[in-house]
C-alpha cells in the first residue's frame, strides 16, 4: 500500500530562489525540497576539495595523527583491521594506500564473517601479536569493541578506533572503548559538522589530517576518493555535504582510473560508465560477495595489487562468487516468503522469521527483500556455528529506528549492533518467539501502521517537459540517499499502447498521451504487479490485448531522462508508480 505526497519545501523556494536567474523553477523546487539554501547552491551543485571540513574538528584526530607520525618515524609495524563489507573494504584500502605514501611497514586483516564475526576479534589481535604488530587501526568497526580494546591494552598493542556506527549510550552518557584515540563523528562530544560519513569517509578524514600535517601529496590523496565513493554509495549514507563531493569526484576518478583491480572488475562486469547505480548493483555486490561466501581479503587484494594476471584472477573470482550469492539469495527469499505467508507473520508490525538453512551471510539481503515486499521492518534469523545460538540481520523502513527498538530488549540478545536502518545480532534459540511477541506487543494487526509514503517533488505535466529542463536535472547528480532521483507526478494520462520488451520480456513499455503530447514510459521493476493491477483496475483479462476496449486513464510518478539510441535522442519517462 502506498500513499503519494507532494513534498513541502517550507517556503524555501519563495524565500531563497525568488530572484533566481541561474536555473529553471523546477531545479529551484528540487533544491528547496532537498533543504538546500540559496546561499549553499554553488557548493551543492559544484562541490570541491577546498570546501571539505577541517578534519581536525573531529574529536581525537589530533591524537591519532600524533600517534601515526611517531609510528612512521620509528618504522613501527602498523596493522589495519577493516570489515568484510564494501565500506570496510574501501576504508581498509584508503588507510593502506594513504599510509603507504609514508611507510611500507604495513599489513591488514579483514574478519571472517563466520569464524570471527563482525569487527576486530581476539583471534585477529593474537595473530597481530605473533606478527610483531606495533599499532592497530580499525576502520568501519570498533566503536563497541570494549573487551577487545581492553585485551589490546593488556598485551601491549596500542589501538586507534575509526568508525561511523552509533556510539553506545546509556542514561545519556556515551560509553567508548579505552583506545588511544576514538574517531567517530557520532561521538556525543565530537563537534565535527557533518555526521553522516561512512567508514571509508572517516578513514579518509584521518588521512586528510595526516597529509595536512606531513605535507603529503594532495593529488595522491584525492585519487583515493574513488574508493571512498564506493564505500559511500554501497553503505547507503546520505549523498549530501562531504559525501556528495566524495561520490561526485570519486565517480570521475573511477571512470578514468589507473587502478588495475578496478578496471578488471569493471571489465568482468561489463561496466563502461561507472555510476551510483553500477556501484550499488554491480561492482559493490561483487566485493560484498567475497565477505559473504569466502574471504573479504580478496576485495582488498584486488585493489592493492599491481599485477595484471593476479587482479584479473581476483576479479573473475569475485564475479563468480556474486553469481553464487544471487542464486542463494533468491532461493532463501522464496523459502522465507513462504514461511511468512504460511504463518501470517506479515500481519505483525515487525516481521520476525527463522530458517535454519539460510547462509548467515545473506540473512541481511533476505531481510531487505522481505522489508521491501511487505513494507515492514524485518528480522531474518538462521543457525550459527554455536549450538543453540541463532544469528540474524534486520532491515527497517524509513522513519522506524530498528536499533533503538531492539535495544529496548537488550537482555534477549547475546550480541547486538547496527544503526537506524539495519542491525546484526545473535540470540539464544529459546528467546526467538519471546522476541517476536515483545516486538509486536504494541502494534495492532493492521496495515495502517506501515503505509509507504512516496514523496513527489512536484506536479509536472507533459506540456512542461523540455530537453533543457531534463538536461538541467543532471546538475543534481549523483543521486542517492538524501539526494534522491527527482520524482514528478501528473494526472489523467492515457495509455495509447502497452507492450512487454527486453530479453526476458520483463519490462513494460507504454505509449502515454496527455494534451495531445506523447511520451514513451518504461517500467523496469515489479512488472507483474503492475500488469495485475491494470487488469484489475480496468476490468480486463489481458491489458495488452484489451486496453483499447476501455478508456485507460492513469496517474503516474516518473523521472524524465534523455535516451540516446542510434545517434538519436528522445525524452523517455522512467515510470516509478501508477494509479
Coordinates of C-alpha atoms in Angstrom, one line a residue:
X1 CA 0.0 0.0 0.0
X2 CA 1.4 3.4 -1.0
X3 CA 0.3 7.0 -0.4
X4 CA 1.5 9.8 -2.6
X5 CA 2.5 13.2 -1.1
X6 CA 3.9 16.3 -2.7
X7 CA 6.9 17.4 -0.7
X8 CA 6.6 20.6 1.3
X9 CA 9.6 22.9 0.9
X10 CA 8.6 25.0 3.9
X11 CA 8.7 28.2 1.9
X12 CA 12.3 27.8 0.8
X13 CA 11.5 28.1 -2.9
X14 CA 9.9 31.5 -2.4
X15 CA 12.4 32.8 0.2
X16 CA 15.6 31.6 -1.4
X17 CA 15.0 31.4 -5.1
X18 CA 12.6 34.4 -5.7
X19 CA 15.1 36.3 -7.8
X20 CA 17.0 33.3 -9.3
X21 CA 18.0 33.6 -12.9
X22 CA 20.6 30.8 -12.9
X23 CA 18.3 27.8 -13.5
X24 CA 14.7 26.9 -14.0
X25 CA 11.9 26.9 -11.4
X26 CA 12.0 23.1 -11.5
X27 CA 15.6 23.0 -10.3
X28 CA 14.8 25.7 -7.7
X29 CA 11.9 23.5 -6.4
X30 CA 14.2 20.4 -6.3
X31 CA 16.9 22.2 -4.4
X32 CA 14.4 23.6 -1.9
X33 CA 12.9 20.1 -1.4
X34 CA 16.4 18.9 -0.5
X35 CA 16.7 21.8 2.0
X36 CA 19.5 23.4 0.1
X37 CA 19.5 27.1 0.9
X38 CA 20.2 29.6 -1.9
X39 CA 23.5 30.6 -0.3
X40 CA 24.6 26.9 -0.4
X41 CA 23.6 26.2 -4.0
X42 CA 27.0 26.7 -5.6
X43 CA 28.7 24.3 -3.1
X44 CA 25.9 21.8 -3.6
X45 CA 25.9 21.8 -7.3
X46 CA 29.7 22.2 -7.7
X47 CA 31.4 20.7 -4.7
X48 CA 35.2 20.8 -4.5
X49 CA 38.0 19.7 -2.3
X50 CA 38.6 23.1 -0.8
X51 CA 35.1 23.1 0.7
X52 CA 35.7 19.9 2.8
X53 CA 35.5 20.5 6.6
X54 CA 38.7 20.8 8.6
X55 CA 39.4 17.2 9.7
X56 CA 40.9 18.4 13.0
X57 CA 37.4 19.3 14.1
X58 CA 36.8 15.6 14.6
X59 CA 37.4 14.5 18.2
X60 CA 40.7 12.6 18.8
X61 CA 42.0 13.0 15.2
X62 CA 44.8 15.2 16.6
X63 CA 45.8 12.3 19.0
X64 CA 45.6 9.8 16.2
X65 CA 47.8 11.9 13.9
X66 CA 50.5 12.3 16.6
X67 CA 50.5 8.5 17.2
X68 CA 50.7 7.8 13.4
X69 CA 53.6 10.3 12.9
X70 CA 55.5 8.7 15.8
X71 CA 54.9 5.2 14.3
X72 CA 56.0 6.4 10.8
X73 CA 59.2 8.0 12.2
X74 CA 60.0 4.8 14.2
X75 CA 59.2 2.5 11.2
X76 CA 56.6 0.7 13.5
X77 CA 54.5 -2.1 12.1
X78 CA 51.0 -0.6 11.5
X79 CA 48.2 -3.1 11.2
X80 CA 44.8 -2.1 9.7
X81 CA 41.7 -4.1 10.7
X82 CA 38.7 -3.5 8.4
X83 CA 35.4 -5.1 7.9
X84 CA 34.0 -7.7 5.5
X85 CA 31.6 -5.4 3.6
X86 CA 32.2 -2.9 0.8
X87 CA 32.6 0.0 3.1
X88 CA 35.1 -1.9 5.3
X89 CA 36.9 -2.9 2.1
X90 CA 37.1 0.7 0.9
X91 CA 38.2 2.0 4.3
X92 CA 41.0 -0.5 4.5
X93 CA 42.2 0.3 1.0
X94 CA 42.1 4.1 1.8
X95 CA 44.2 3.7 5.0
X96 CA 46.6 1.2 3.4
X97 CA 47.3 3.2 0.3
X98 CA 47.4 6.6 2.1
X99 CA 49.9 5.3 4.7
X100 CA 51.9 3.6 2.0
X101 CA 52.9 7.1 0.9
X102 CA 54.9 7.4 4.1
X103 CA 55.8 3.8 5.2
X104 CA 56.0 0.2 3.8
X105 CA 55.7 -1.4 7.3
X106 CA 52.0 -2.2 6.8
X107 CA 49.6 -5.1 7.0
X108 CA 45.9 -5.6 7.1
X109 CA 43.3 -8.0 8.4
X110 CA 39.6 -8.5 7.5
X111 CA 37.5 -10.5 9.9
X112 CA 36.0 -13.7 8.5
X113 CA 32.2 -13.4 8.8
X114 CA 31.6 -16.8 10.3
X115 CA 34.9 -17.5 12.1
X116 CA 35.5 -14.0 13.6
X117 CA 32.1 -12.4 13.4
X118 CA 31.7 -8.6 13.0
X119 CA 34.7 -6.4 13.6
X120 CA 38.0 -6.9 15.3
X121 CA 38.3 -10.2 17.2
X122 CA 40.6 -11.7 19.8
X123 CA 41.9 -14.1 17.1
X124 CA 42.9 -11.1 14.9
X125 CA 44.7 -9.5 17.8
X126 CA 46.5 -12.6 18.8
X127 CA 47.7 -13.1 15.2
X128 CA 48.8 -9.4 15.2
X129 CA 50.8 -10.0 18.4
X130 CA 52.5 -13.0 16.8
X131 CA 53.5 -10.9 13.8
X132 CA 55.0 -8.2 16.0
X133 CA 52.5 -5.5 15.2
X134 CA 53.2 -2.2 17.0
X135 CA 49.9 -0.4 16.3
X136 CA 46.4 -1.4 15.2
X137 CA 44.0 0.9 13.4
X138 CA 40.4 -0.2 13.0
X139 CA 38.1 1.1 10.2
X140 CA 34.4 0.7 9.8
X141 CA 34.3 -1.1 13.2
X142 CA 35.5 -1.0 16.8
X143 CA 33.2 1.6 18.4
X144 CA 31.7 -1.2 20.6
X145 CA 34.8 -3.5 20.8
X146 CA 35.2 -2.8 24.6
X147 CA 36.6 -6.2 25.6
X148 CA 38.9 -6.5 22.6
X149 CA 40.4 -3.0 23.1
X150 CA 41.0 -3.9 26.8
X151 CA 42.7 -7.0 25.6
X152 CA 45.0 -5.0 23.3
X153 CA 45.9 -2.8 26.2
X154 CA 46.6 -5.8 28.3
X155 CA 49.1 -7.4 25.8
X156 CA 50.7 -4.0 24.9
X157 CA 49.3 -3.2 21.5
X158 CA 48.1 0.4 21.2
X159 CA 44.9 0.8 19.1
X160 CA 43.2 3.6 17.2
X161 CA 39.5 3.2 16.5
X162 CA 37.9 4.8 13.4
X163 CA 34.3 4.0 12.9
X164 CA 31.0 5.6 11.9
X165 CA 28.5 3.3 13.6
X166 CA 26.3 4.6 16.5
X167 CA 28.1 5.1 19.9
X168 CA 26.7 3.1 22.8
X169 CA 24.8 5.4 25.1
X170 CA 23.4 4.6 28.5
X171 CA 21.5 7.1 30.6
X172 CA 22.5 9.9 28.2
X173 CA 26.2 9.0 28.7
X174 CA 28.3 7.6 25.9
X175 CA 30.5 4.6 26.5
X176 CA 33.7 4.4 24.5
X177 CA 36.3 1.7 24.2
X178 CA 39.5 2.5 26.1
X179 CA 41.6 3.1 22.9
X180 CA 44.4 5.6 22.3
X181 CA 42.1 7.5 20.1
X182 CA 38.4 7.0 19.2
X183 CA 37.4 8.8 15.9
X184 CA 33.7 8.7 15.2
X185 CA 31.6 11.7 14.2
X186 CA 28.7 10.3 16.2
X187 CA 30.6 10.8 19.5
X188 CA 28.4 13.0 21.7
X189 CA 31.5 15.2 22.4
X190 CA 32.5 15.4 18.7
X191 CA 31.9 18.9 17.1
X192 CA 32.5 17.8 13.6
X193 CA 29.8 19.5 11.5
X194 CA 28.9 16.5 9.3
X195 CA 27.9 13.3 11.0
X196 CA 26.8 11.0 8.1
X197 CA 30.2 9.8 6.8
X198 CA 30.7 6.1 6.0
X199 CA 33.6 4.1 7.4
X200 CA 35.7 4.9 4.3
X201 CA 34.8 8.6 4.7
X202 CA 36.0 8.6 8.4
X203 CA 39.2 6.9 7.3
X204 CA 39.8 9.5 4.6
X205 CA 39.4 12.3 7.1
X206 CA 42.1 10.8 9.3
X207 CA 44.4 10.6 6.3
X208 CA 43.5 14.1 5.2
X209 CA 44.6 15.3 8.6
X210 CA 47.8 13.3 8.4
X211 CA 48.6 14.6 4.9
X212 CA 47.9 18.2 6.1
X213 CA 50.4 17.7 9.0
X214 CA 53.1 15.9 7.0
X215 CA 52.7 17.8 3.7
X216 CA 51.6 14.7 1.7
X217 CA 50.8 14.7 -2.0
X218 CA 47.3 16.1 -2.2
X219 CA 46.7 14.7 -5.7
X220 CA 47.7 11.2 -4.5
X221 CA 45.2 11.6 -1.6
X222 CA 42.4 12.8 -3.9
X223 CA 42.9 9.8 -6.1
X224 CA 41.8 7.6 -3.2
X225 CA 38.3 9.2 -3.4
X226 CA 37.4 6.5 -5.9
X227 CA 37.4 4.0 -3.0
X228 CA 35.6 6.5 -0.7
X229 CA 32.9 6.8 -3.4
X230 CA 32.5 3.1 -3.5
X231 CA 32.1 2.8 0.3
X232 CA 29.8 5.9 0.4
X233 CA 27.4 4.6 -2.2
X234 CA 27.4 0.9 -1.1
X235 CA 26.9 1.8 2.6
X236 CA 23.8 3.9 1.6
X237 CA 24.7 7.0 3.6
X238 CA 23.2 10.4 2.7
X239 CA 24.7 11.9 -0.5
X240 CA 24.9 15.4 0.9
X241 CA 27.6 17.7 2.2
X242 CA 31.1 15.9 2.0
X243 CA 29.5 12.6 0.9
X244 CA 28.2 14.4 -2.3
X245 CA 31.7 15.6 -3.1
X246 CA 33.3 12.2 -2.4
X247 CA 30.9 10.5 -4.8
X248 CA 30.9 13.2 -7.5
X249 CA 34.7 13.4 -7.5
X250 CA 35.1 9.7 -7.0
X251 CA 33.0 8.7 -10.0
X252 CA 35.1 10.9 -12.2
X253 CA 38.2 9.2 -11.0
X254 CA 36.6 5.7 -11.3
X255 CA 35.8 6.4 -14.9
X256 CA 39.4 7.3 -15.6
X257 CA 41.1 5.0 -13.0
X258 CA 44.6 3.7 -13.4
X259 CA 43.9 1.1 -10.6
X260 CA 44.3 -2.3 -12.3
X261 CA 41.8 -4.0 -9.9
X262 CA 39.1 -1.5 -10.5
X263 CA 39.5 -1.7 -14.3
X264 CA 39.5 -5.5 -14.2
X265 CA 36.3 -5.6 -12.1
X266 CA 34.6 -3.1 -14.4
X267 CA 35.5 -5.2 -17.4
X268 CA 34.4 -8.5 -15.9
X269 CA 31.0 -6.9 -15.0
X270 CA 30.7 -5.3 -18.5
X271 CA 30.6 -1.9 -16.8
X272 CA 31.5 1.0 -19.1
X273 CA 30.5 4.2 -17.4
X274 CA 30.6 3.9 -13.6
X275 CA 27.5 5.5 -11.9
X276 CA 26.0 5.2 -8.4
X277 CA 23.7 2.5 -9.9
X278 CA 26.6 0.4 -11.2
X279 CA 28.4 0.8 -7.9
X280 CA 25.4 -0.2 -5.9
X281 CA 24.1 -3.0 -8.0
X282 CA 27.2 -4.5 -9.9
X283 CA 30.6 -3.6 -8.5
X284 CA 29.7 -3.3 -4.8
X285 CA 27.9 -6.6 -4.6
X286 CA 30.9 -8.4 -6.0
X287 CA 33.1 -7.1 -3.2
X288 CA 30.4 -7.9 -0.6
X289 CA 30.0 -11.5 -2.1
X290 CA 33.6 -12.3 -1.1
X291 CA 32.9 -11.4 2.5
X292 CA 29.7 -13.4 2.4
X293 CA 30.9 -16.7 0.9
X294 CA 34.7 -16.7 1.1
X295 CA 37.1 -14.1 2.5
X296 CA 36.8 -10.4 2.0
X297 CA 40.6 -10.1 1.7
X298 CA 40.1 -10.9 -2.0
X299 CA 38.5 -7.5 -2.5
X300 CA 41.2 -5.6 -0.7
X301 CA 44.0 -7.5 -2.5
X302 CA 42.2 -6.7 -5.8
X303 CA 42.7 -3.0 -5.3
X304 CA 46.2 -3.2 -3.7
X305 CA 47.8 -5.4 -6.4
X306 CA 49.6 -4.0 -9.5
X307 CA 49.9 -7.4 -11.2
X308 CA 47.7 -7.9 -14.3
X309 CA 47.1 -11.6 -14.0
X310 CA 46.6 -11.5 -10.3
X311 CA 44.0 -8.7 -10.5
X312 CA 42.2 -10.5 -13.4
X313 CA 42.0 -13.7 -11.3
X314 CA 40.6 -11.8 -8.3
X315 CA 38.0 -10.0 -10.5
X316 CA 36.9 -13.3 -12.0
X317 CA 36.6 -14.9 -8.6
X318 CA 34.5 -12.0 -7.3
X319 CA 32.1 -12.2 -10.2
X320 CA 31.7 -15.9 -9.7
X321 CA 31.1 -15.5 -6.0
X322 CA 28.5 -12.9 -6.7
X323 CA 26.6 -15.1 -9.1
X324 CA 26.6 -17.8 -6.4
X325 CA 25.3 -15.3 -3.9
X326 CA 22.5 -14.2 -6.2
X327 CA 21.3 -17.8 -6.5
X328 CA 21.5 -18.5 -2.8
X329 CA 19.6 -15.2 -2.1
X330 CA 16.8 -16.0 -4.5
X331 CA 16.3 -19.5 -3.1
X332 CA 16.4 -18.3 0.5
X333 CA 14.0 -15.4 -0.1
X334 CA 11.4 -17.6 -1.8
X335 CA 11.5 -20.0 1.2
X336 CA 11.3 -17.3 3.8
X337 CA 8.4 -15.6 2.0
X338 CA 6.6 -18.9 2.0
X339 CA 7.2 -19.2 5.8
X340 CA 5.9 -15.7 6.3
X341 CA 2.7 -16.3 4.4
X342 CA 2.0 -19.7 5.9
X343 CA 2.5 -18.3 9.5
X344 CA 0.8 -14.9 8.8
X345 CA 3.9 -13.1 10.1
X346 CA 3.0 -10.3 7.6
X347 CA 0.1 -9.4 9.9
X348 CA 2.7 -8.3 12.5
X349 CA 4.1 -4.9 12.7
X350 CA 7.6 -6.2 12.7
X351 CA 8.3 -9.4 10.8
X352 CA 10.5 -12.0 12.6
X353 CA 11.3 -15.2 10.7
X354 CA 13.7 -18.1 11.1
X355 CA 15.0 -20.6 8.7
X356 CA 17.9 -23.0 9.6
X357 CA 19.1 -23.4 6.0
X358 CA 19.8 -19.8 5.2
X359 CA 23.5 -19.0 4.8
X360 CA 24.1 -16.5 7.6
X361 CA 26.0 -14.2 5.3
X362 CA 22.9 -13.4 3.2
X363 CA 20.4 -13.0 6.0
X364 CA 20.7 -9.2 5.7
X365 CA 19.9 -9.3 2.0
X366 CA 16.9 -11.5 2.5
X367 CA 15.7 -9.2 5.3
X368 CA 16.0 -6.3 2.9
X369 CA 13.9 -8.0 0.3
X370 CA 11.3 -9.0 2.9
X371 CA 11.2 -5.4 4.1
X372 CA 10.7 -4.1 0.5
X373 CA 7.9 -6.6 -0.3
X374 CA 5.8 -6.3 2.8
X375 CA 7.0 -2.8 3.8
X376 CA 7.6 -3.9 7.3
X377 CA 10.8 -3.9 9.4
X378 CA 12.1 -7.4 9.0
X379 CA 14.4 -9.7 11.1
X380 CA 15.7 -12.8 9.5
X381 CA 17.4 -15.5 11.7
X382 CA 19.4 -18.6 10.9
X383 CA 21.6 -21.0 12.8
X384 CA 25.1 -20.0 13.8
X385 CA 28.2 -22.2 14.3
X386 CA 27.5 -22.1 18.1
X387 CA 24.9 -24.7 19.2
X388 CA 21.7 -23.1 20.5
X389 CA 22.5 -19.7 19.1
X390 CA 20.8 -18.0 16.2
X391 CA 22.3 -15.2 14.2
X392 CA 20.3 -12.6 12.3
X393 CA 20.0 -9.4 10.5
X394 CA 17.4 -6.7 10.4
X395 CA 16.4 -4.1 7.8
X396 CA 14.0 -1.3 8.5
X397 CA 11.7 1.2 6.7
X398 CA 12.0 5.0 6.6
X399 CA 11.2 6.6 9.9
X400 CA 11.5 3.5 12.1
X401 CA 14.7 3.2 14.1
X402 CA 15.3 -0.5 14.3
X403 CA 18.4 -0.5 16.5
X404 CA 16.6 1.8 19.1
X405 CA 13.7 -0.6 19.1
X406 CA 15.8 -3.7 19.5
X407 CA 17.8 -2.1 22.3
X408 CA 14.6 -2.0 24.4
X409 CA 15.0 -5.8 24.7
X410 CA 18.8 -5.8 25.0
X411 CA 18.6 -8.6 27.6
X412 CA 17.3 -11.0 25.0
X413 CA 20.4 -10.7 22.8
X414 CA 23.8 -12.2 23.0
X415 CA 25.2 -9.6 20.6
X416 CA 23.6 -6.5 19.1
X417 CA 24.8 -3.7 16.9
X418 CA 23.8 -1.5 14.0
X419 CA 22.0 1.7 13.2
X420 CA 18.5 3.1 12.5
X421 CA 18.0 1.2 9.2
X422 CA 20.0 -2.1 9.7
X423 CA 21.2 -4.2 12.6
X424 CA 23.0 -7.5 13.2
X425 CA 22.6 -9.7 16.3
X426 CA 22.7 -13.1 17.9
X427 CA 20.2 -14.7 20.2
X428 CA 19.5 -17.9 22.1
X429 CA 17.1 -20.0 20.1
X430 CA 14.8 -20.3 23.1
X431 CA 14.3 -16.4 23.1
X432 CA 13.2 -16.1 19.4
X433 CA 9.4 -16.4 20.0
X434 CA 9.6 -14.2 23.0
X435 CA 11.4 -11.5 21.0
X436 CA 8.7 -11.7 18.2
X437 CA 6.0 -11.3 20.8
X438 CA 7.7 -8.4 22.6
X439 CA 8.5 -6.5 19.4
X440 CA 4.9 -6.8 18.2
X441 CA 3.1 -6.2 21.6
X442 CA 2.4 -2.5 20.9
X443 CA 1.4 -3.0 17.2
X444 CA -2.2 -3.6 16.1
X445 CA -2.6 -6.2 13.4
X446 CA -3.4 -3.7 10.6
X447 CA -1.6 -2.5 7.5
X448 CA -2.4 1.1 8.5
X449 CA 0.7 1.0 10.8
X450 CA 3.1 0.9 7.9
X451 CA 2.0 2.7 4.7
X452 CA 4.8 3.6 2.3
X453 CA 4.8 7.3 1.7
X454 CA 6.0 8.2 -1.7
X455 CA 7.3 11.8 -1.7
X456 CA 6.8 13.6 -5.0
X457 CA 9.0 16.7 -5.8
X458 CA 6.2 18.5 -7.7
X459 CA 3.5 18.2 -10.3
X460 CA 4.9 18.1 -13.9
X461 CA 2.6 17.8 -16.8
X462 CA 3.8 16.7 -20.3
X463 CA 3.5 20.2 -21.7
X464 CA 6.1 21.4 -19.3
X465 CA 8.7 18.8 -20.2
X466 CA 11.6 20.0 -22.4
X467 CA 15.2 19.0 -23.3
X468 CA 16.6 22.0 -21.5
X469 CA 14.9 21.1 -18.2
X470 CA 15.7 17.4 -18.4
X471 CA 19.4 18.2 -19.2
X472 CA 19.4 20.6 -16.3
X473 CA 18.4 17.8 -13.9
X474 CA 21.9 16.3 -14.4
X475 CA 23.2 19.2 -12.2
X476 CA 21.8 17.3 -9.2
X477 CA 23.6 14.1 -9.9
X478 CA 24.9 11.9 -8.4
X479 CA 21.6 10.7 -6.8
X480 CA 21.3 8.5 -3.7
X481 CA 20.0 8.6 -0.2
X482 CA 19.5 12.2 0.9
X483 CA 19.5 13.3 -2.7
X484 CA 17.1 11.1 -4.4
X485 CA 16.4 11.0 -8.1
X486 CA 13.9 13.7 -9.0
X487 CA 10.3 12.3 -8.9
X488 CA 7.5 14.1 -10.6
X489 CA 3.8 13.4 -10.8
X490 CA 1.0 14.0 -13.3
X491 CA -2.7 13.0 -13.6
X492 CA -5.0 11.9 -16.4
X493 CA -2.6 10.2 -18.7
X494 CA -4.0 7.9 -21.4
X495 CA -2.4 4.6 -22.2
X496 CA -2.1 4.7 -26.0
X497 CA -0.1 1.5 -26.3
X498 CA 1.4 -1.2 -24.0
X499 CA 3.8 -4.0 -24.6
X500 CA 6.5 -6.1 -22.9
X501 CA 10.0 -5.7 -24.1
X502 CA 13.5 -6.9 -23.2
X503 CA 15.3 -10.2 -23.5
X504 CA 13.2 -11.8 -20.7
X505 CA 10.0 -9.8 -21.6
X506 CA 10.0 -8.3 -18.1
X507 CA 10.0 -4.6 -19.0
X508 CA 6.7 -2.7 -19.6
X509 CA 6.8 -0.1 -22.4
X510 CA 3.9 2.4 -22.5
X511 CA 2.9 5.0 -25.1
X512 CA 1.4 7.7 -23.0
X513 CA -0.8 10.6 -24.1
X514 CA -1.7 13.9 -22.3
X515 CA -3.0 17.0 -24.0
X516 CA -2.1 15.6 -27.4
X517 CA 1.6 15.2 -26.3
X518 CA 3.0 11.7 -26.4
X519 CA 5.9 10.2 -24.5
X520 CA 7.2 6.7 -24.1
X521 CA 7.2 5.4 -20.5
X522 CA 9.2 2.4 -19.2
X523 CA 8.5 0.3 -16.1
X524 CA 11.6 -1.8 -15.1
X525 CA 10.6 -3.1 -11.7
X526 CA 7.7 -5.3 -10.5
X527 CA 6.2 -5.6 -13.9
X528 CA 4.0 -8.5 -12.9
X529 CA 2.5 -6.4 -10.0
X530 CA 1.6 -3.6 -12.4
X531 CA 0.1 -5.9 -15.0
X532 CA -2.1 -7.5 -12.3
X533 CA -3.1 -4.0 -11.1
X534 CA -4.0 -2.7 -14.5
X535 CA -6.0 -5.8 -15.3
X536 CA -8.0 -5.5 -12.1
X537 CA -8.4 -1.7 -12.3
X538 CA -9.7 -1.7 -15.9
X539 CA -11.6 -5.0 -15.5
X540 CA -9.9 -6.8 -18.4
X541 CA -8.4 -10.2 -18.7
X542 CA -5.3 -9.1 -20.5
X543 CA -4.3 -5.4 -20.6
X544 CA -2.0 -6.0 -23.6
X545 CA -4.8 -7.1 -25.9
X546 CA -7.8 -5.5 -24.2
X547 CA -6.7 -2.0 -23.2
X548 CA -8.4 -0.4 -26.3
X549 CA -11.7 -1.7 -25.1
X550 CA -11.7 0.7 -22.2
X551 CA -10.6 4.2 -21.5
X552 CA -7.3 3.5 -19.7
X553 CA -6.5 6.8 -17.9
X554 CA -3.9 6.7 -15.1
X555 CA -1.9 8.9 -12.9
X556 CA 1.9 8.4 -13.0
X557 CA 5.0 9.1 -11.0
X558 CA 8.1 9.4 -13.2
X559 CA 11.6 10.7 -13.8
X560 CA 12.3 12.1 -17.3
X561 CA 15.6 11.1 -18.9
X562 CA 17.3 11.7 -22.3
X563 CA 17.5 8.3 -24.1
X564 CA 20.2 8.0 -26.7
X565 CA 19.9 5.3 -29.3
X566 CA 21.4 5.0 -32.8
X567 CA 22.6 8.7 -32.7
X568 CA 19.1 9.8 -31.9
X569 CA 18.0 11.5 -28.7
X570 CA 14.5 11.3 -27.2
X571 CA 13.0 12.1 -23.8
X572 CA 11.8 9.0 -22.1
X573 CA 9.9 8.6 -18.8
X574 CA 11.0 6.2 -16.2
X575 CA 7.7 5.2 -14.5
X576 CA 8.1 4.7 -10.8
X577 CA 4.5 4.1 -9.8
X578 CA 1.0 4.3 -11.3
X579 CA -2.6 4.6 -10.0

